[in-house]
Coordinates of C-alpha atoms and ligand atoms in Angstrom, one line a residue:
X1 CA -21.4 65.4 31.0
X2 CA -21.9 62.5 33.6
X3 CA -21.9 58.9 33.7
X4 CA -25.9 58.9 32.7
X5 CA -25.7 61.1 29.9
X6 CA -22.3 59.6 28.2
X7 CA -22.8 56.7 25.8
X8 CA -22.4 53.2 27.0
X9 CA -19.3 51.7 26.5
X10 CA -19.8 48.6 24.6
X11 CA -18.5 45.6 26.2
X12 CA -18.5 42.0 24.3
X13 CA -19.4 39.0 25.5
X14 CA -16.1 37.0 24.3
X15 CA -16.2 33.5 24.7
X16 CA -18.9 32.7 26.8
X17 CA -17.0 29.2 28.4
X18 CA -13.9 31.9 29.1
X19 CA -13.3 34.1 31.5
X20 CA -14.7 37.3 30.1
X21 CA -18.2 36.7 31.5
X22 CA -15.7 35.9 35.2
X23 CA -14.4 39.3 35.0
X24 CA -17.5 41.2 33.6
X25 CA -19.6 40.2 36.6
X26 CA -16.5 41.1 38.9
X27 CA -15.6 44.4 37.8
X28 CA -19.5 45.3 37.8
X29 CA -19.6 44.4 41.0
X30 CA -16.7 46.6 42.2
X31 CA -17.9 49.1 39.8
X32 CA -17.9 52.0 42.4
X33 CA -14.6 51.2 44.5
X34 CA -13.0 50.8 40.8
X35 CA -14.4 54.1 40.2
X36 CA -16.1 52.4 36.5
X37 CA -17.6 54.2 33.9
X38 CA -21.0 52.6 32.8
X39 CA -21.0 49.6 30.2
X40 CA -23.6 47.9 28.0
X41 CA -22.8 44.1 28.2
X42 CA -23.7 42.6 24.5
X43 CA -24.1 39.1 24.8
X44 CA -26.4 36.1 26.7
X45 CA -27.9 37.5 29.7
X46 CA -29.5 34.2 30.4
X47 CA -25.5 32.8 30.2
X48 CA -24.0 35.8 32.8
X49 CA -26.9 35.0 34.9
X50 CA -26.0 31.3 35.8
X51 CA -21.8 32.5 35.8
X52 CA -23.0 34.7 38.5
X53 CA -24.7 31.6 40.1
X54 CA -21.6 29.3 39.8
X55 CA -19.3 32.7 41.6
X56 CA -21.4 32.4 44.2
X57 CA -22.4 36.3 43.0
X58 CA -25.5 38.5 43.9
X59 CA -25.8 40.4 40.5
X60 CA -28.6 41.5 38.9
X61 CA -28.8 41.6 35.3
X62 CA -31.2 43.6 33.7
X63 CA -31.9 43.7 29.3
X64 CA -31.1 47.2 28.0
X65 CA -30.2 49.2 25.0
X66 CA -27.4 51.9 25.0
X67 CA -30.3 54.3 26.2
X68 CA -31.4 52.9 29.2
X69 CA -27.8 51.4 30.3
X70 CA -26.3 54.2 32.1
X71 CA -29.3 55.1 33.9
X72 CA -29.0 51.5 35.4
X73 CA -26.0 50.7 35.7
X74 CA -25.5 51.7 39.7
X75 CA -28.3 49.1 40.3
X76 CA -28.2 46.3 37.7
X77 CA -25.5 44.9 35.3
X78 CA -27.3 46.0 31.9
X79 CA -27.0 43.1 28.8
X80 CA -27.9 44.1 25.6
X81 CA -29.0 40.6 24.4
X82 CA -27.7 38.0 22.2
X83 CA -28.4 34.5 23.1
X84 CA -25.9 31.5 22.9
X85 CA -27.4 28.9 20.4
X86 CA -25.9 26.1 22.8
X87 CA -25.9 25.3 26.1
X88 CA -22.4 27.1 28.1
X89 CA -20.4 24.8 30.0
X90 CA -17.8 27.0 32.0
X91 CA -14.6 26.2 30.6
X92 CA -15.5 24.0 27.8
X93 CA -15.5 25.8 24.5
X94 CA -18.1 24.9 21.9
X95 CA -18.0 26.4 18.5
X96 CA -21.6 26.4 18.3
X97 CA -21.7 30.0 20.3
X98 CA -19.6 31.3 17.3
X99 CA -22.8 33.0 16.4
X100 CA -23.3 34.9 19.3
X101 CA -19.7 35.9 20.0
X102 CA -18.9 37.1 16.6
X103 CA -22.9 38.7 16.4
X104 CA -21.6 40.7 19.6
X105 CA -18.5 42.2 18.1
X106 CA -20.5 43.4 15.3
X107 CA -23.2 44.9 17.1
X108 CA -20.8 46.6 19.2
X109 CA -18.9 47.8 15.8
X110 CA -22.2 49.1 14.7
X111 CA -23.5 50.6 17.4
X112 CA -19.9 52.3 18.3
X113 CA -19.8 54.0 14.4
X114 CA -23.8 55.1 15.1
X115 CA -21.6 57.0 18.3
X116 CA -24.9 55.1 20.4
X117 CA -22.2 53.2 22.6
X118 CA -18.9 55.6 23.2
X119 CA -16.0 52.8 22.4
X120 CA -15.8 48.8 22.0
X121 CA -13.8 46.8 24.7
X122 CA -13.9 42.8 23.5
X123 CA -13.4 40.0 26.2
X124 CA -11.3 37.4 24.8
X125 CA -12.3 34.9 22.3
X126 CA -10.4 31.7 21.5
X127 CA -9.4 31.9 17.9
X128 CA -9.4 28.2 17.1
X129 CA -12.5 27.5 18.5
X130 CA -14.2 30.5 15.8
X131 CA -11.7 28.9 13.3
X132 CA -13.6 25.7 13.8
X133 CA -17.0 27.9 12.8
X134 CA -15.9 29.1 9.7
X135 CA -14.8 32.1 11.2
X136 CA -11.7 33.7 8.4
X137 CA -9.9 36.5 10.6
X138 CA -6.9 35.6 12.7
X139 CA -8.1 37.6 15.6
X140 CA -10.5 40.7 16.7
X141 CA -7.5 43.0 15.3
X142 CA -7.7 42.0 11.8
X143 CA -11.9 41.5 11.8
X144 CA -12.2 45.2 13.3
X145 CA -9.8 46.6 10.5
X146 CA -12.1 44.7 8.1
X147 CA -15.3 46.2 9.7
X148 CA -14.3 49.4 9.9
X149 CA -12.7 49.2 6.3
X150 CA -16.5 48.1 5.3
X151 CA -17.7 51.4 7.0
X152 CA -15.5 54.0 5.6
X153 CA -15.0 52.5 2.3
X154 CA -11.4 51.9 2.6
X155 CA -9.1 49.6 3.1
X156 CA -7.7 49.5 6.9
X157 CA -4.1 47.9 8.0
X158 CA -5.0 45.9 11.6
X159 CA -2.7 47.4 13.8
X160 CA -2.3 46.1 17.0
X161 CA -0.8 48.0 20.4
X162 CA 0.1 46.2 23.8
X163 CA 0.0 48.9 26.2
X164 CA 0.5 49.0 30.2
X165 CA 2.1 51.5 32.7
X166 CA 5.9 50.2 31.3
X167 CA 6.0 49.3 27.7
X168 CA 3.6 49.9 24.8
X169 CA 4.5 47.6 21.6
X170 CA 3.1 47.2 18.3
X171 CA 3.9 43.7 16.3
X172 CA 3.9 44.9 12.9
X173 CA 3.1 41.4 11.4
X174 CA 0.2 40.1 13.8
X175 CA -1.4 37.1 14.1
X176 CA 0.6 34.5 11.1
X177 CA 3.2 31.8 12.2
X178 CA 6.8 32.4 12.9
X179 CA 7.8 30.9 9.6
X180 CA 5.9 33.2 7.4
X181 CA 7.0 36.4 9.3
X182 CA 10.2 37.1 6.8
X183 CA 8.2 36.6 3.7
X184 CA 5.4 39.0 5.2
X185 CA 7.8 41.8 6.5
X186 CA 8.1 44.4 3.7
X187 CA 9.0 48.1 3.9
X188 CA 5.7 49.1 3.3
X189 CA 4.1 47.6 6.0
X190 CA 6.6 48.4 8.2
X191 CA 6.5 52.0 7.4
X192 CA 2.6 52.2 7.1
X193 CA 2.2 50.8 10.3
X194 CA 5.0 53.5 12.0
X195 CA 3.1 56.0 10.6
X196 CA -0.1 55.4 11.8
X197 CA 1.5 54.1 15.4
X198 CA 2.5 57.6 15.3
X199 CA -0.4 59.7 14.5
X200 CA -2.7 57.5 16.6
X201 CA -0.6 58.3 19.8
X202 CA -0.5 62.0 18.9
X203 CA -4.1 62.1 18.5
X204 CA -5.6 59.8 20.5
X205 CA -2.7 59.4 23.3
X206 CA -2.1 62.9 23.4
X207 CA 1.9 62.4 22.9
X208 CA 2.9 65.5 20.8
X209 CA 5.9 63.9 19.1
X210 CA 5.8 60.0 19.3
X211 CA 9.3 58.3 19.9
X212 CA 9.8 55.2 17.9
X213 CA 12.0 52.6 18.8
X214 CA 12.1 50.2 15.6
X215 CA 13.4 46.9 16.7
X216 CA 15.5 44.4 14.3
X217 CA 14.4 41.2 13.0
X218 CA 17.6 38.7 13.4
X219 CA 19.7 38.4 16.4
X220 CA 21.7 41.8 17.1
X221 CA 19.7 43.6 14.7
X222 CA 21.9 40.7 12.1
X223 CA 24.6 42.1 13.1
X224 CA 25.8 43.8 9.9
X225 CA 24.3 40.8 7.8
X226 CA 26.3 38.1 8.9
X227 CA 23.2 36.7 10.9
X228 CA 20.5 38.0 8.2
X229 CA 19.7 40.5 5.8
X230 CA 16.1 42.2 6.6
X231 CA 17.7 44.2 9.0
X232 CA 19.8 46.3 6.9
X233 CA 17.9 45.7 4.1
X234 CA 14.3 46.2 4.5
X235 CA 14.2 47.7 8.2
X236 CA 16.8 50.5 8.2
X237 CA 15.9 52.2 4.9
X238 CA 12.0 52.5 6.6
X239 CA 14.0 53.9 9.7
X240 CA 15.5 56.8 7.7
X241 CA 12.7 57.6 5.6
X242 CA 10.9 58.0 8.8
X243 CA 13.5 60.5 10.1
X244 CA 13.5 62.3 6.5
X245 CA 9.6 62.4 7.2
X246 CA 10.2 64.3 10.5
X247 CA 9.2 61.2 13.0
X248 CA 11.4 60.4 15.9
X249 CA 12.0 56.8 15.0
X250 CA 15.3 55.1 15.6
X251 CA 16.7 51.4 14.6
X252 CA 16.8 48.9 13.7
X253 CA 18.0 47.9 17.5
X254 CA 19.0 44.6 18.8
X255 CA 15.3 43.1 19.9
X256 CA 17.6 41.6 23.2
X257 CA 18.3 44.6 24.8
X258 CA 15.5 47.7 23.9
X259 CA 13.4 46.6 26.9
X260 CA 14.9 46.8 29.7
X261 CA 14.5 49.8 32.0
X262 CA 16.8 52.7 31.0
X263 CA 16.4 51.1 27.4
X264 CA 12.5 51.8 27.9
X265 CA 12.6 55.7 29.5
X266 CA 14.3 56.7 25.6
X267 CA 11.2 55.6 23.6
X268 CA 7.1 56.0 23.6
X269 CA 6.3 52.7 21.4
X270 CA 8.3 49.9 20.3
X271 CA 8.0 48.4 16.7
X272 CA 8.2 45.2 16.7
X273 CA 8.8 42.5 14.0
X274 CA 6.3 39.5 15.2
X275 CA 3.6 39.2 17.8
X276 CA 6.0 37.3 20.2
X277 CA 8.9 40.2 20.3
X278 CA 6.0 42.4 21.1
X279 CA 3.6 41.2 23.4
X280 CA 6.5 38.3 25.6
X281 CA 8.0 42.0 27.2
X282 CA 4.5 43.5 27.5
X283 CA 3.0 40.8 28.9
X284 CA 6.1 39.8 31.1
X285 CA 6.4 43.8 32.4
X286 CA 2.4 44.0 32.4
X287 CA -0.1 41.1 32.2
X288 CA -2.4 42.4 35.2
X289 CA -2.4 45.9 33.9
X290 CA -1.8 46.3 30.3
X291 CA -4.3 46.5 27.5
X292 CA -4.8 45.3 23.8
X293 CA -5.9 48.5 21.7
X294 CA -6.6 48.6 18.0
X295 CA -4.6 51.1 16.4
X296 CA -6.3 53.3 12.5
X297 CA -9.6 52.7 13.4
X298 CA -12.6 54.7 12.7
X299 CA -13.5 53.9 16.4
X300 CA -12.0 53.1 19.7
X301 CA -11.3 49.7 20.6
X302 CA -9.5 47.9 23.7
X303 CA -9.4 44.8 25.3
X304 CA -7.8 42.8 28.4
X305 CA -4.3 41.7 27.2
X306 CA -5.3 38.1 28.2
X307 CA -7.3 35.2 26.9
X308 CA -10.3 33.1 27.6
X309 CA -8.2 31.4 30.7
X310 CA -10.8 28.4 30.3
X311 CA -8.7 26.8 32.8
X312 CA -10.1 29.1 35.3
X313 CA -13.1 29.6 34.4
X314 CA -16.5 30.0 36.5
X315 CA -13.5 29.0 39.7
X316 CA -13.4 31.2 43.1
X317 CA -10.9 31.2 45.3
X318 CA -10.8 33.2 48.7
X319 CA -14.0 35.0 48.2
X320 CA -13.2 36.0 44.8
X321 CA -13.1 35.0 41.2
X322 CA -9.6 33.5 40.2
X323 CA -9.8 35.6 37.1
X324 CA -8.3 38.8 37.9
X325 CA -10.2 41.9 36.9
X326 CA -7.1 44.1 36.7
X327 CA -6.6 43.8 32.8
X328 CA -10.2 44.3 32.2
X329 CA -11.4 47.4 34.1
X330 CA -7.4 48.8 32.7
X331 CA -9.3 48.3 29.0
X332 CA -12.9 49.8 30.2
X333 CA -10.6 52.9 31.7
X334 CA -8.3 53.1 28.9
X335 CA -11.4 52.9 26.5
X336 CA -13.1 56.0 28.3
X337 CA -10.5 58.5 28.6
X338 CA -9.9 58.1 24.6
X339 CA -13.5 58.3 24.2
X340 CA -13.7 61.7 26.2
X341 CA -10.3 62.9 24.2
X342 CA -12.2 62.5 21.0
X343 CA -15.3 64.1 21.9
X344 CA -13.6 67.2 23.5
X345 CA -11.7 67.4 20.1
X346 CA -14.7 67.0 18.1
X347 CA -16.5 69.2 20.9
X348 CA -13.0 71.5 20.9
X349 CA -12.8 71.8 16.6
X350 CA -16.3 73.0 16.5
X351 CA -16.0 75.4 18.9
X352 CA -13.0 76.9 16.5
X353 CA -14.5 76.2 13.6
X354 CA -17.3 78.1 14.4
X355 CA -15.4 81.5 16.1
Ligands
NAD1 N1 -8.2 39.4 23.3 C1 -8.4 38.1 23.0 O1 -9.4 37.8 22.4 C2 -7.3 37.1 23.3 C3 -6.1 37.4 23.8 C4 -5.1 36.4 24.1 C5 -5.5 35.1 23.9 N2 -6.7 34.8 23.4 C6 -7.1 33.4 23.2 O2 -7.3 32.8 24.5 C7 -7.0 31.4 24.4 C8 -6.1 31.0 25.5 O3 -4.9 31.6 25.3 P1 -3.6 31.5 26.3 O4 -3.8 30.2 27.1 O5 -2.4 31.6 25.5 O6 -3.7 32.8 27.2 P2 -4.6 33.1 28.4 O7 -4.3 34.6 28.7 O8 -6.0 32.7 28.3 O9 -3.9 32.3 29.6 C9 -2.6 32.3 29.9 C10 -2.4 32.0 31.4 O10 -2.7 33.1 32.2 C11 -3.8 32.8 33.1 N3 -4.7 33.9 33.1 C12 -5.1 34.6 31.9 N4 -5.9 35.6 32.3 C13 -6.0 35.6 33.6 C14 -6.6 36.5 34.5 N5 -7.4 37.5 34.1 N6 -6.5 36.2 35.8 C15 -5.7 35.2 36.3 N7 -5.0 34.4 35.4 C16 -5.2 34.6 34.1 C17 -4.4 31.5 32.6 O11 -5.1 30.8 33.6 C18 -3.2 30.8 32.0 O12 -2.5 30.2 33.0 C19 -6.5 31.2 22.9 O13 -7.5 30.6 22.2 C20 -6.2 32.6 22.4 O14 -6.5 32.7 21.0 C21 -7.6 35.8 23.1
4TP2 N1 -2.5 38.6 20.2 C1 -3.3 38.9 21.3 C2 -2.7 38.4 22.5 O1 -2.0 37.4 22.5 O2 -2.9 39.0 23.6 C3 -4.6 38.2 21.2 O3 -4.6 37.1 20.5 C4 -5.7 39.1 20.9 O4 -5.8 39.5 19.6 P1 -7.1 40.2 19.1 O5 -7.3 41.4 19.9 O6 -6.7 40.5 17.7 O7 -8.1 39.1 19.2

């Protein structure tokens, strides 16, 4: 198949005072030296235009639907539209646009289960500012599990995987303060959430047998109790029923010391307790190039690993945007090959099932 006969990705608009709409318009326009499989942008076309204007960027932005996109893509940025109820001030959030930022992820959702777009990739949305809408999900993570538990009429766990060139990480508790994390961190999450992290990179990551490197909770993995008890006590019996259950998972380990460099080359995915312990190493070892990916879904999903950046916002600097494209067109990548992976399989299972 080629680029004009695949399904669209489906890329969301994100906050539209952030930087997705900086790096949208950037990676299209380096969309053939970045080598970039086409994308249906869902969001304010009206909105992209004038960002394009404040870059200082010749794009032109055509509406489409995820028939025409591909066909257009080499000549025109295609926007599937959804317009901003307020006006868009680079950099200055307004909850207003909650609307039209949350409208996008669902129509992506939907159009990604219909299999008329190929995958989802979200820009970044600031959470407090949807918060401020009404909005009741802690992030895209949990509201995708709760989509796509609305879909296949079952309840989801939001599982969410940092991954770049040197470290993937899953935070088994997500998006909740730091205080909460003990009273949230029981066996069975832990456990449910190995166990998917390991089928989903088997399947979707092509990793035949998944290592697991289970990080502790307390400092030195609580260092036989003496500085806390969930280590031994909730963590390690997960750890061996995993082994019983034939998956290479080891731990609980000392959180201090699994990420550095030779600790890294033993494992395929760290567990992680919290979102910090997980995505502080990602991030540190791979903000430019790593990627947010949704884990148990019914469809793919990935995203930048960075936020809306208002800061710098709608700013250029030597000839380019000051928002860095890297983490973006690593998510539109990242979301293709998995797309391609699943449709060979489905393509591949047919083939046998039919024989
Ligand atoms: N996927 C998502 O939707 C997502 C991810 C992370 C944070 N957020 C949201 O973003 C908002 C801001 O969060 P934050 O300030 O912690 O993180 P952030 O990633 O927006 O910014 C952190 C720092 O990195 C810089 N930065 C971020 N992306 C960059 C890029 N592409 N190129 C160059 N510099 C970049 C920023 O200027 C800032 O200095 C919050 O409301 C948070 O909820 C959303
Ligand atoms: N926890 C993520 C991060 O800090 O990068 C970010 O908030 C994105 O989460 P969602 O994909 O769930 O919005």
């Amino acid at each position: 198949m080629t680029d004009e006969t695949r399904a669209p990705l489906a890329l969301t608009m994100g906050d539209p005072a952030g930087i997705g709409l900086d790096v949208t318009l950037d990676a299209w326009t380096h969309r053939d030296a970045l080598g970039l499989a086409p994308f249906l942008f869902i969001g304010d076309p009206t909105v992209l235009a004038e960002r394009a204007r404040l870059l200082g960027l010749d794009v032109s932005i055509a509406e489409a639907d995820h028939r025409s996109a591909a066909g257009i893509f080499a000549t025109s940025l295609p926007v599937l539209p959804i317009a901003c109820p307020a006006p868009v001030i680079a950099g200055r959030a307004d909850s207003a646009n909650a609307p039209a930022v949350i409208g996008a992820i669902q129509t992506a959702v939907q159009m990604t289960l219909a299999s008329q777009t190929a995958a989802v990739v979200t820009n970044p949305i600031a959470k407090s500012v949807l918060y401020a809408a009404g909005f009741r999900f802690p992030g895209h993570t949990e509201f995708l599990a709760e989509l796509g538990s609305v879909a296949r009429n079952k309840p989801l766990l939001p599982i969410m995987m940092l991954a770049g060139p040197k470290l993937r990480a899953v935070p088994v508790t997500i998006h909740i303060p730091l205080k909460d994390v003990p009273g949230l961190l029981t066996a069975d999450l832990i456990y449910r959430t190995a166990v998917i992290t390991a089928a989903d990179l088997k399947a979707r990551f092509g990793i035949a047998a998944p290592r697991l490197a289970i990080a502790g909770l307390n400092p030195h993995a609580g260092e036989s109790g003496a500085l806390g008890l969930e280590d031994d006590a909730i963590i390690r019996p997960v750890v061996e029923r995993l082994q019983a259950e034939g998956i290479d998972a080891v731990g609980p380990l000392p959180a201090d010391t699994m990420f550095h460099d030779r600790a890294r080359a033993t494992y395929d995915v760290a567990l992680c307790m919290y979102h910090d312990q997980a995505l502080i190493p990602a991030k540190a070892l791979g903000f430019d190039d790593s990627v947010n990916v949704t884990l148990g879904l019914p469809f793919i999903r990935t995203s930048p690993d960075h936020g809306t950046a208002f800061g710098i916002a709608g700013q250029r600097l030597d000839g380019r945007t000051i928002a860095r494209v890297d983490s973006l067109v690593a998510a539109l990548r990242m979301a293709r090959e998995l797309a391609d992976t699943e449709r060979a399989d489905i393509e591949n299972a047919g083939i046998e099932s039919a024989s």
